[in-house]
mmCIF file of C-alpha atoms in Angstrom:
data_model
loop_
_atom_site.group_PDB
_atom_site.id
_atom_site.type_symbol
_atom_site.label_atom_id
_atom_site.label_comp_id
_atom_site.label_asym_id
_atom_site.label_seq_id
_atom_site.Cartn_x
_atom_site.Cartn_y
_atom_site.Cartn_z
ATOM 1 C CA UNK A 110 44.926 21.510 -6.629
ATOM 2 C CA UNK A 111 45.409 17.638 -6.586
ATOM 3 C CA UNK A 112 43.389 15.705 -9.037
ATOM 4 C CA UNK A 113 40.567 13.248 -7.981
ATOM 5 C CA UNK A 114 42.591 10.291 -9.132
ATOM 6 C CA UNK A 115 45.297 11.068 -6.281
ATOM 7 C CA UNK A 116 42.567 11.394 -3.627
ATOM 8 C CA UNK A 117 41.164 8.969 -1.168
ATOM 9 C CA UNK A 118 37.741 8.464 0.449
ATOM 10 C CA UNK A 119 37.184 10.618 3.510
ATOM 11 C CA UNK A 120 35.337 7.898 5.273
ATOM 12 C CA UNK A 121 37.296 5.005 3.680
ATOM 13 C CA UNK A 122 41.134 5.949 3.350
ATOM 14 C CA UNK A 123 41.865 2.423 1.677
ATOM 15 C CA UNK A 124 39.623 3.438 -1.124
ATOM 16 C CA UNK A 125 40.350 5.691 -4.040
ATOM 17 C CA UNK A 126 37.990 8.786 -4.263
ATOM 18 C CA UNK A 127 35.332 8.754 -7.057
ATOM 19 C CA UNK A 128 33.387 11.929 -6.234
ATOM 20 C CA UNK A 129 34.186 15.422 -4.719
ATOM 21 C CA UNK A 130 31.102 16.648 -2.615
ATOM 22 C CA UNK A 131 30.052 20.077 -4.216
ATOM 23 C CA UNK A 132 29.139 21.540 -0.890
ATOM 24 C CA UNK A 133 31.893 20.624 1.733
ATOM 25 C CA UNK A 134 34.528 19.926 -1.304
ATOM 26 C CA UNK A 135 35.699 16.755 0.445
ATOM 27 C CA UNK A 136 36.399 13.522 -1.602
ATOM 28 C CA UNK A 137 34.358 10.360 -1.402
ATOM 29 C CA UNK A 138 34.173 6.899 -2.697
ATOM 30 C CA UNK A 139 30.823 6.115 -4.692
ATOM 31 C CA UNK A 140 29.320 4.290 -1.594
ATOM 32 C CA UNK A 141 29.454 7.538 0.458
ATOM 33 C CA UNK A 142 27.635 9.769 -1.914
ATOM 34 C CA UNK A 143 23.968 10.024 -2.855
ATOM 35 C CA UNK A 144 22.231 11.727 -5.718
ATOM 36 C CA UNK A 145 20.052 14.681 -4.879
ATOM 37 C CA UNK A 146 18.559 17.196 -7.074
ATOM 38 C CA UNK A 147 21.042 15.878 -9.967
ATOM 39 C CA UNK A 148 24.034 16.496 -7.748
ATOM 40 C CA UNK A 149 26.138 13.904 -5.829
ATOM 41 C CA UNK A 150 26.205 14.820 -2.117
ATOM 42 C CA UNK A 151 27.832 13.194 0.900
ATOM 43 C CA UNK A 152 25.849 12.091 3.735
ATOM 44 C CA UNK A 153 26.341 14.962 6.045
ATOM 45 C CA UNK A 154 25.541 17.800 3.386
ATOM 46 C CA UNK A 155 22.522 15.783 2.259
ATOM 47 C CA UNK A 156 21.377 15.664 5.754
ATOM 48 C CA UNK A 157 21.897 19.491 6.139
ATOM 49 C CA UNK A 158 20.182 20.098 2.823
ATOM 50 C CA UNK A 159 17.165 18.152 3.694
ATOM 51 C CA UNK A 160 16.933 19.711 7.029
ATOM 52 C CA UNK A 161 17.028 23.120 5.405
ATOM 53 C CA UNK A 162 14.394 22.228 2.610
ATOM 54 C CA UNK A 163 12.062 20.692 5.315
ATOM 55 C CA UNK A 164 12.159 23.969 7.298
ATOM 56 C CA UNK A 165 11.646 26.054 4.331
ATOM 57 C CA UNK A 166 8.693 23.842 3.332
ATOM 58 C CA UNK A 167 7.160 23.143 6.921
ATOM 59 C CA UNK A 168 4.891 26.416 7.286
ATOM 60 C CA UNK A 169 3.258 25.568 4.077
ATOM 61 C CA UNK A 170 2.997 21.774 4.421
ATOM 62 C CA UNK A 171 1.402 22.155 7.909
ATOM 63 C CA UNK A 172 -1.086 24.690 6.388
ATOM 64 C CA UNK A 173 -1.955 22.227 3.443
ATOM 65 C CA UNK A 174 -2.274 19.321 5.708
ATOM 66 C CA UNK A 175 -4.827 21.282 7.838
ATOM 67 C CA UNK A 176 -6.700 22.183 4.785
ATOM 68 C CA UNK A 177 -6.765 18.809 3.554
ATOM 69 C CA UNK A 178 -7.725 17.340 6.813
ATOM 70 C CA UNK A 179 -10.749 19.904 7.024
ATOM 71 C CA UNK A 180 -11.651 19.221 3.589
ATOM 72 C CA UNK A 181 -11.672 15.476 4.303
ATOM 73 C CA UNK A 182 -13.931 15.852 7.313
ATOM 74 C CA UNK A 183 -16.099 18.316 5.377
ATOM 75 C CA UNK A 184 -16.545 15.802 2.519
ATOM 76 C CA UNK A 185 -17.496 13.030 4.819
ATOM 77 C CA UNK A 186 -19.963 15.233 6.560
ATOM 78 C CA UNK A 187 -21.540 16.258 3.101
ATOM 79 C CA UNK A 188 -22.008 12.636 2.169
ATOM 80 C CA UNK A 189 -23.707 11.659 5.321
ATOM 81 C CA UNK A 190 -25.768 14.818 5.354
ATOM 82 C CA UNK A 191 -26.761 13.752 1.900
ATOM 83 C CA UNK A 192 -27.846 10.478 3.080
ATOM 84 C CA UNK A 193 -29.647 11.993 5.898
ATOM 85 C CA UNK A 194 -31.661 14.330 3.484
ATOM 86 C CA UNK A 195 -32.317 11.284 1.209
ATOM 87 C CA UNK A 196 -33.864 9.382 4.128
ATOM 88 C CA UNK A 197 -35.814 12.280 5.187
ATOM 89 C CA UNK A 198 -37.351 12.729 1.846
ATOM 90 C CA UNK A 199 -38.544 9.150 1.713
ATOM 91 C CA UNK A 200 -42.123 8.694 2.841
ATOM 92 C CA UNK A 201 -42.547 7.297 6.497
ATOM 93 C CA UNK A 202 -44.881 4.497 5.049
ATOM 94 C CA UNK A 203 -41.774 3.127 3.190
ATOM 95 C CA UNK A 204 -39.581 3.215 6.208
ATOM 96 C CA UNK A 205 -41.960 1.340 8.597
ATOM 97 C CA UNK A 206 -43.254 -1.003 6.310
ATOM 98 C CA UNK A 207 -46.845 0.040 6.183
ATOM 99 C CA UNK A 208 -46.569 0.530 2.426
ATOM 100 C CA UNK A 209 -45.837 -3.100 2.105
ATOM 101 C CA UNK A 210 -48.709 -3.995 4.477
ATOM 102 C CA UNK A 211 -51.277 -2.320 2.238
ATOM 103 C CA UNK A 212 -49.830 -3.926 -0.635
ATOM 104 C CA UNK A 213 -49.780 -7.368 1.057
ATOM 105 C CA UNK A 214 -53.519 -6.936 2.137
ATOM 106 C CA UNK A 215 -54.446 -5.857 -1.560
ATOM 107 C CA UNK A 216 -52.907 -9.056 -2.653
ATOM 108 C CA UNK A 217 -54.608 -11.276 -0.180
ATOM 109 C CA UNK B 250 -2.150 -16.937 -23.732
ATOM 110 C CA UNK B 251 -3.061 -13.597 -23.107
ATOM 111 C CA UNK B 252 -0.365 -11.046 -21.905
ATOM 112 C CA UNK B 253 -2.186 -10.255 -18.630
ATOM 113 C CA UNK B 254 -2.013 -13.971 -17.446
ATOM 114 C CA UNK B 255 1.776 -13.915 -17.955
ATOM 115 C CA UNK B 256 2.294 -10.936 -15.607
ATOM 116 C CA UNK B 257 4.204 -11.919 -12.593
ATOM 117 C CA UNK B 258 2.504 -12.446 -9.343
ATOM 118 C CA UNK B 259 -0.024 -14.795 -7.641
ATOM 119 C CA UNK B 260 -3.059 -16.096 -9.291
ATOM 120 C CA UNK B 261 -6.448 -14.983 -8.003
ATOM 121 C CA UNK B 262 -7.613 -18.108 -6.360
ATOM 122 C CA UNK B 263 -4.221 -18.471 -4.629
ATOM 123 C CA UNK B 264 -4.626 -15.135 -3.461
ATOM 124 C CA UNK B 265 -8.070 -15.616 -1.989
ATOM 125 C CA UNK B 266 -6.900 -18.967 -0.415
ATOM 126 C CA UNK B 267 -4.048 -17.307 1.161
ATOM 127 C CA UNK B 268 -6.313 -14.303 2.400
ATOM 128 C CA UNK B 269 -8.776 -16.781 4.057
ATOM 129 C CA UNK B 270 -5.883 -18.646 5.612
ATOM 130 C CA UNK B 271 -4.394 -15.465 6.910
ATOM 131 C CA UNK B 272 -7.620 -14.484 8.682
ATOM 132 C CA UNK B 273 -8.279 -17.909 10.023
ATOM 133 C CA UNK B 274 -4.633 -17.918 11.642
ATOM 134 C CA UNK B 275 -4.854 -14.310 12.664
ATOM 135 C CA UNK B 276 -4.487 -13.583 16.352
ATOM 136 C CA UNK B 277 -7.574 -12.220 18.299
ATOM 137 C CA UNK B 278 -5.597 -8.768 18.316
ATOM 138 C CA UNK B 279 -5.914 -8.541 14.495
ATOM 139 C CA UNK B 280 -9.647 -8.958 14.405
ATOM 140 C CA UNK B 281 -10.090 -6.855 17.714
ATOM 141 C CA UNK B 282 -8.198 -3.937 15.665
ATOM 142 C CA UNK B 283 -10.822 -4.129 12.855
ATOM 143 C CA UNK B 284 -13.798 -4.410 15.511
ATOM 144 C CA UNK B 285 -12.563 -1.320 17.365
ATOM 145 C CA UNK B 286 -12.850 0.606 14.223
ATOM 146 C CA UNK B 287 -15.914 -0.862 12.571
ATOM 147 C CA UNK B 288 -18.259 -1.748 15.228
ATOM 148 C CA UNK B 289 -18.673 2.050 16.470
ATOM 149 C CA UNK B 290 -19.204 3.253 12.975
ATOM 150 C CA UNK B 291 -21.610 0.522 11.964
ATOM 151 C CA UNK B 292 -23.742 0.782 15.308
ATOM 152 C CA UNK B 293 -23.806 4.713 14.843
ATOM 153 C CA UNK B 294 -24.736 4.171 11.204
ATOM 154 C CA UNK B 295 -27.748 2.093 11.939
ATOM 155 C CA UNK B 296 -28.748 4.569 14.786
ATOM 156 C CA UNK B 297 -28.396 7.411 12.353
ATOM 157 C CA UNK B 298 -30.417 5.548 9.677
ATOM 158 C CA UNK B 299 -33.279 4.684 12.124
ATOM 159 C CA UNK B 300 -33.270 8.092 13.524
ATOM 160 C CA UNK B 301 -33.233 9.897 10.015
ATOM 161 C CA UNK B 302 -36.030 7.547 8.875
ATOM 162 C CA UNK B 303 -38.270 7.702 11.906
ATOM 163 C CA UNK B 304 -37.167 10.516 14.371
ATOM 164 C CA UNK B 305 -39.613 13.288 14.898
ATOM 165 C CA UNK B 306 -36.736 15.974 15.127
ATOM 166 C CA UNK B 307 -34.408 14.363 12.742
ATOM 167 C CA UNK B 308 -34.188 17.411 10.618
ATOM 168 C CA UNK B 309 -32.957 19.533 13.136
ATOM 169 C CA UNK B 310 -29.965 17.343 14.096
ATOM 170 C CA UNK B 311 -29.247 15.861 10.748
ATOM 171 C CA UNK B 312 -26.168 18.140 10.372
ATOM 172 C CA UNK B 313 -24.909 17.211 13.767
ATOM 173 C CA UNK B 314 -25.415 13.705 13.233
ATOM 174 C CA UNK B 315 -23.576 13.961 9.758
ATOM 175 C CA UNK B 316 -20.548 15.595 11.442
ATOM 176 C CA UNK B 317 -20.597 12.743 14.115
ATOM 177 C CA UNK B 318 -20.750 10.073 11.258
ATOM 178 C CA UNK B 319 -17.852 11.769 9.427
ATOM 179 C CA UNK B 320 -15.777 11.524 12.382
ATOM 180 C CA UNK B 321 -16.735 7.722 13.218
ATOM 181 C CA UNK B 322 -16.035 7.141 9.465
ATOM 182 C CA UNK B 323 -12.364 8.474 9.735
ATOM 183 C CA UNK B 324 -12.067 6.498 13.074
ATOM 184 C CA UNK B 325 -12.959 3.159 11.219
ATOM 185 C CA UNK B 326 -10.593 4.073 8.306
ATOM 186 C CA UNK B 327 -7.678 4.546 10.694
ATOM 187 C CA UNK B 328 -8.372 1.302 12.517
ATOM 188 C CA UNK B 329 -8.618 -0.368 9.185
ATOM 189 C CA UNK B 330 -5.205 0.763 8.319
ATOM 190 C CA UNK B 331 -3.884 -0.435 11.611
ATOM 191 C CA UNK B 332 -5.706 -3.846 10.749
ATOM 192 C CA UNK B 333 -4.037 -3.814 7.300
ATOM 193 C CA UNK B 334 -0.446 -3.240 8.746
ATOM 194 C CA UNK B 335 -1.026 -6.118 11.148
ATOM 195 C CA UNK B 336 -1.845 -8.315 8.188
ATOM 196 C CA UNK B 337 1.219 -7.324 6.155
ATOM 197 C CA UNK B 338 3.318 -7.983 9.313
ATOM 198 C CA UNK B 339 1.685 -11.398 9.381
ATOM 199 C CA UNK B 340 2.345 -11.939 5.746
ATOM 200 C CA UNK B 341 6.127 -10.997 5.850
ATOM 201 C CA UNK B 342 6.696 -12.856 9.105
ATOM 202 C CA UNK B 343 8.297 -9.700 10.565
ATOM 203 C CA UNK B 344 7.339 -7.753 13.669
ATOM 204 C CA UNK B 345 5.206 -4.792 12.667
ATOM 205 C CA UNK B 346 6.921 -1.385 13.223
ATOM 206 C CA UNK B 347 6.272 0.269 16.382
ATOM 207 C CA UNK B 348 3.565 2.779 16.612
ATOM 208 C CA UNK B 349 4.976 6.260 17.309
ATOM 209 C CA UNK B 350 3.373 9.433 17.611
ATOM 210 C CA UNK B 351 4.546 10.587 14.142
ATOM 211 C CA UNK B 352 3.389 7.306 12.500
ATOM 212 C CA UNK B 353 -0.015 7.459 14.207
ATOM 213 C CA UNK B 354 -0.299 11.193 13.037
ATOM 214 C CA UNK B 355 0.633 10.495 9.668
ATOM 215 C CA UNK B 356 -1.839 7.608 9.351
ATOM 216 C CA UNK B 357 -4.771 9.672 10.728
ATOM 217 C CA UNK B 358 -3.747 12.637 8.269
ATOM 218 C CA UNK B 359 -3.642 10.355 5.342
ATOM 219 C CA UNK B 360 -7.083 8.610 6.014
ATOM 220 C CA UNK B 361 -8.778 11.832 6.923
ATOM 221 C CA UNK B 362 -7.398 13.782 3.816
ATOM 222 C CA UNK B 363 -7.825 10.912 1.090
ATOM 223 C CA UNK B 364 -10.382 8.591 2.328
ATOM 224 C CA UNK B 365 -13.713 10.770 2.475
ATOM 225 C CA UNK B 366 -13.282 11.490 -1.272
ATOM 226 C CA UNK B 367 -13.947 7.654 -1.864
ATOM 227 C CA UNK B 368 -17.582 8.060 -0.427
ATOM 228 C CA UNK B 369 -18.358 9.949 -3.701
ATOM 229 C CA UNK B 370 -15.837 8.582 -6.001
ATOM 230 C CA UNK B 371 -16.631 4.710 -5.431
ATOM 231 C CA UNK B 372 -20.416 4.986 -6.054
ATOM 232 C CA UNK B 373 -19.695 7.367 -9.120
ATOM 233 C CA UNK B 374 -17.170 4.855 -10.313
ATOM 234 C CA UNK B 375 -19.774 1.996 -9.845
ATOM 235 C CA UNK B 376 -22.337 3.840 -11.940
ATOM 236 C CA UNK B 377 -19.953 4.635 -14.764
ATOM 237 C CA UNK B 378 -18.555 0.901 -14.439
ATOM 238 C CA UNK B 379 -15.410 1.081 -16.357
ATOM 239 C CA UNK B 380 -13.056 2.786 -13.871
ATOM 240 C CA UNK B 381 -14.615 0.870 -10.928
ATOM 241 C CA UNK B 382 -11.873 -1.505 -10.432
ATOM 242 C CA UNK B 383 -9.239 0.930 -10.508
ATOM 243 C CA UNK B 384 -11.103 3.415 -8.108
ATOM 244 C CA UNK B 385 -12.152 0.864 -5.546
ATOM 245 C CA UNK B 386 -8.650 -0.839 -5.721
ATOM 246 C CA UNK B 387 -7.172 2.894 -5.393
ATOM 247 C CA UNK B 388 -9.000 3.545 -1.977
ATOM 248 C CA UNK B 389 -8.327 -0.157 -0.748
ATOM 249 C CA UNK B 390 -4.876 0.315 -1.233
ATOM 250 C CA UNK B 391 -4.673 3.671 0.625
ATOM 251 C CA UNK B 392 -5.941 1.559 3.594
ATOM 252 C CA UNK B 393 -3.505 -1.039 2.887
ATOM 253 C CA UNK B 394 -0.526 1.150 2.911
ATOM 254 C CA UNK B 395 -1.955 3.793 5.383
ATOM 255 C CA UNK B 396 0.510 2.836 8.019
ATOM 256 C CA UNK B 397 3.698 3.441 5.952
ATOM 257 C CA UNK B 398 5.071 6.990 7.060
ATOM 258 C CA UNK B 399 5.282 8.548 3.634
ATOM 259 C CA UNK B 400 3.811 11.814 2.522
ATOM 260 C CA UNK B 401 0.263 12.368 1.081
ATOM 261 C CA UNK B 402 1.615 12.431 -2.576
ATOM 262 C CA UNK B 403 3.797 9.427 -2.502
ATOM 263 C CA UNK B 404 0.976 7.430 -0.890
ATOM 264 C CA UNK B 405 -1.522 8.326 -3.638
ATOM 265 C CA UNK B 406 1.160 7.700 -6.197
ATOM 266 C CA UNK B 407 1.893 4.220 -4.785
ATOM 267 C CA UNK B 408 -1.989 3.383 -4.261
ATOM 268 C CA UNK B 409 -2.604 4.494 -7.964
ATOM 269 C CA UNK B 410 0.265 2.295 -9.293
ATOM 270 C CA UNK B 411 -0.825 -0.481 -7.419
ATOM 271 C CA UNK B 412 -4.488 -0.173 -8.461
ATOM 272 C CA UNK B 413 -3.476 -0.328 -12.001
ATOM 273 C CA UNK B 414 -1.285 -3.484 -11.353
ATOM 274 C CA UNK B 415 -3.057 -6.649 -12.962
ATOM 275 C CA UNK B 416 -6.265 -4.798 -13.498
ATOM 276 C CA UNK B 417 -7.738 -7.922 -15.209
ATOM 277 C CA UNK B 418 -7.207 -9.900 -11.980
ATOM 278 C CA UNK B 419 -8.573 -6.856 -10.066
ATOM 279 C CA UNK B 420 -11.962 -7.087 -12.034
ATOM 280 C CA UNK B 421 -12.131 -10.856 -11.698
ATOM 281 C CA UNK B 422 -11.407 -10.484 -7.880
ATOM 282 C CA UNK B 423 -14.375 -8.004 -7.686
ATOM 283 C CA UNK B 424 -16.626 -10.247 -9.402
ATOM 284 C CA UNK B 425 -15.920 -13.101 -7.026
ATOM 285 C CA UNK B 426 -16.082 -10.793 -3.981
ATOM 286 C CA UNK B 427 -19.435 -9.535 -5.324
ATOM 287 C CA UNK B 428 -20.943 -13.018 -5.718
ATOM 288 C CA UNK B 429 -19.378 -14.035 -2.131
ATOM 289 C CA UNK B 430 -21.139 -10.695 -0.788
ATOM 290 C CA UNK B 431 -24.322 -11.718 -2.229
ATOM 291 C CA UNK B 432 -24.434 -15.190 -0.741
ATOM 292 C CA UNK B 433 -23.352 -13.826 2.618
ATOM 293 C CA UNK B 434 -26.026 -11.164 2.338
ATOM 294 C CA UNK B 435 -28.557 -14.045 1.590
ATOM 295 C CA UNK B 436 -27.370 -15.951 4.567
ATOM 296 C CA UNK B 437 -27.402 -13.128 6.888
ATOM 297 C CA UNK B 438 -30.942 -11.919 6.083
ATOM 298 C CA UNK B 439 -32.260 -15.538 6.203
ATOM 299 C CA UNK B 440 -30.717 -15.960 9.621
ATOM 300 C CA UNK B 441 -32.190 -12.596 10.687
ATOM 301 C CA UNK B 442 -35.663 -13.807 9.417
ATOM 302 C CA UNK B 443 -35.431 -17.293 10.765
ATOM 303 C CA UNK B 444 -33.841 -16.864 14.222
ATOM 304 C CA UNK B 445 -37.059 -15.126 15.999
ATOM 305 C CA UNK B 446 -39.171 -17.759 14.674
ATOM 306 C CA UNK B 447 -36.569 -20.472 16.031
ATOM 307 C CA UNK B 448 -36.390 -18.810 19.297
ATOM 308 C CA UNK B 449 -40.390 -18.917 19.541
ATOM 309 C CA UNK B 450 -40.670 -22.499 18.503
ATOM 310 C CA UNK B 451 -37.620 -24.032 20.374
ATOM 311 C CA UNK B 452 -37.436 -21.893 23.484
ATOM 312 C CA UNK B 453 -41.083 -20.265 23.625
ATOM 313 C CA UNK B 454 -39.465 -16.666 23.443
ATOM 314 C CA UNK B 455 -41.928 -14.297 21.870
ATOM 315 C CA UNK B 456 -40.193 -11.068 20.333
ATOM 316 C CA UNK B 457 -41.353 -7.942 18.381
ATOM 317 C CA UNK B 458 -40.346 -9.720 15.196
ATOM 318 C CA UNK B 459 -42.339 -12.838 15.657
ATOM 319 C CA UNK B 460 -45.481 -10.455 16.699
ATOM 320 C CA UNK B 461 -45.104 -8.364 13.446
ATOM 321 C CA UNK B 462 -44.867 -11.181 11.344
ATOM 322 C CA UNK B 463 -43.773 -10.512 7.484
ATOM 323 C CA UNK B 464 -44.042 -6.674 8.133
ATOM 324 C CA UNK B 465 -41.128 -6.718 10.550
ATOM 325 C CA UNK B 466 -38.949 -7.471 7.556
ATOM 326 C CA UNK B 467 -40.145 -5.068 4.959
ATOM 327 C CA UNK B 468 -38.695 -1.802 6.507
ATOM 328 C CA UNK B 469 -35.527 0.148 5.498
ATOM 329 C CA UNK B 470 -33.777 -0.343 8.790
ATOM 330 C CA UNK B 471 -34.023 -4.273 8.672
ATOM 331 C CA UNK B 472 -32.362 -3.978 5.288
ATOM 332 C CA UNK B 473 -29.773 -1.490 6.654
ATOM 333 C CA UNK B 474 -29.007 -4.071 9.480
ATOM 334 C CA UNK B 475 -28.492 -6.823 6.852
ATOM 335 C CA UNK B 476 -26.085 -4.762 4.831
ATOM 336 C CA UNK B 477 -24.105 -3.646 7.976
ATOM 337 C CA UNK B 478 -23.696 -7.143 9.161
ATOM 338 C CA UNK B 479 -22.906 -8.353 5.619
ATOM 339 C CA UNK B 480 -20.118 -5.528 5.543
ATOM 340 C CA UNK B 481 -18.763 -6.498 8.687
ATOM 341 C CA UNK B 482 -18.461 -10.271 7.561
ATOM 342 C CA UNK B 483 -17.025 -9.402 4.024
ATOM 343 C CA UNK B 484 -14.725 -6.486 4.498
ATOM 344 C CA UNK B 485 -11.913 -7.947 6.412
ATOM 345 C CA UNK B 486 -11.269 -10.521 3.770
ATOM 346 C CA UNK B 487 -11.659 -7.680 0.994
ATOM 347 C CA UNK B 488 -8.904 -5.687 2.998
ATOM 348 C CA UNK B 489 -6.721 -8.874 3.404
ATOM 349 C CA UNK B 490 -7.006 -9.509 -0.330
ATOM 350 C CA UNK B 491 -5.934 -5.838 -1.279
ATOM 351 C CA UNK B 492 -3.175 -6.113 1.282
ATOM 352 C CA UNK B 493 -1.981 -9.167 -0.415
ATOM 353 C CA UNK B 494 -2.094 -7.681 -3.785
ATOM 354 C CA UNK B 495 -0.194 -4.651 -2.627
ATOM 355 C CA UNK B 496 2.484 -6.978 -1.138
ATOM 356 C CA UNK B 497 2.864 -9.184 -4.128
ATOM 357 C CA UNK B 498 2.919 -5.910 -6.442
ATOM 358 C CA UNK B 499 5.837 -4.599 -4.368
ATOM 359 C CA UNK B 500 7.702 -7.765 -4.215
ATOM 360 C CA UNK B 501 8.185 -7.819 -8.097
ATOM 361 C CA UNK B 502 10.851 -5.002 -7.075
ATOM 362 C CA UNK B 503 11.893 -5.665 -3.489
ATOM 363 C CA UNK B 504 11.724 -9.445 -3.432
ATOM 364 C CA UNK B 505 9.915 -9.358 -0.209
ATOM 365 C CA UNK B 506 7.776 -12.412 -1.089
ATOM 366 C CA UNK B 507 11.133 -14.496 -1.252
ATOM 367 C CA UNK B 508 12.327 -12.981 2.192
ATOM 368 C CA UNK B 509 8.946 -13.882 3.729
ATOM 369 C CA UNK B 510 9.246 -17.701 2.244
ATOM 370 C CA UNK B 511 12.628 -17.975 3.503
ATOM 371 C CA UNK B 512 11.784 -16.689 6.993
ATOM 372 C CA UNK B 513 8.998 -19.172 7.055
ATOM 373 C CA UNK B 514 11.227 -21.928 6.112
ATOM 374 C CA UNK B 515 13.704 -20.966 8.493
ATOM 375 C CA UNK B 516 11.277 -20.925 11.342
ATOM 376 C CA UNK B 517 10.072 -24.425 10.355
ATOM 377 C CA UNK B 518 13.580 -25.869 10.000
ATOM 378 C CA UNK B 519 14.991 -24.405 13.421
ATOM 379 C CA UNK B 520 12.568 -26.433 15.680
ATOM 380 C CA UNK B 521 13.401 -29.561 13.432
ATOM 381 C CA UNK B 522 17.260 -28.941 13.733
ATOM 382 C CA UNK B 523 16.872 -28.663 17.583
ATOM 383 C CA UNK B 524 14.939 -31.627 18.173
#
């Protein structure tokens, strides 16, 4: 098997190879590889990998998103329901200002 | 000199000046984006308030009203994120990224999943005082970066990191904003009290406010109206300030502020060179 030093980049034939992609076994220069999960992968393999990971996670991710969205709406609803209950507890005299009216007349 | 004052980034008053300048120079569409979200929420909230405080059957439809308010809160937060994205585009001088279905969906999800917790977290942080600047900043940063198409986890991580950036400045900014809010509220409530009397004196128009006298002021709906109007006046400035803070915090690593300055200089130099 030829050594890395004798190889050239698959995308840039003028450049010497620096890395061998562990997935496709092709040689690449440093600019053509990206680190992913502690491995240096070429762009094509990285794209395949991320597509597979995305597909694996998608059902759970969609479910988690739906739960989070419902949780968010429920939280906001609870908050405004709490405000409604607090407003309902306050006496009507406070809301319509008659409380102040009696206070004002007693002052005068 | 304290270490915090040596930290890179803009000074507080430069930031405030820049935010005011941005809002003054902003196109109408930017203010419209804010109003489209905030006005329905504020109007519905005032109706909800008046209904719950005076309505005869309020108890029966409190839950239904609360769901509606929750949805309108989400609607407002989404439009505030759109407003923040437009402010950011104005700062950088670059055209805003186009609104695709995926981007809009991500924005809607981020705002629905994360913002409602702020309804409880921000008042709690205000009561306990110490984490207030961080918590308030976190939720404002979620709005400021809400239009970026990243996952929920990275969005939280970025917002948290930026909330912790120059925390001293964040406290000082909240102090200035609180003082400004108080002044705006005093102005608003004074205007609300004086306008009916002015209408009667100058134009002879008699309203329910002038007929009720001082008693028209001392009710909860009147105060709720004054707070709602104050929120509408002050919140765009607060949002712009947090967008600027996020922008300068990110620029330490990305150099975006330098690129924005260069773009600005280039746009000024080109017409001069052509003439």
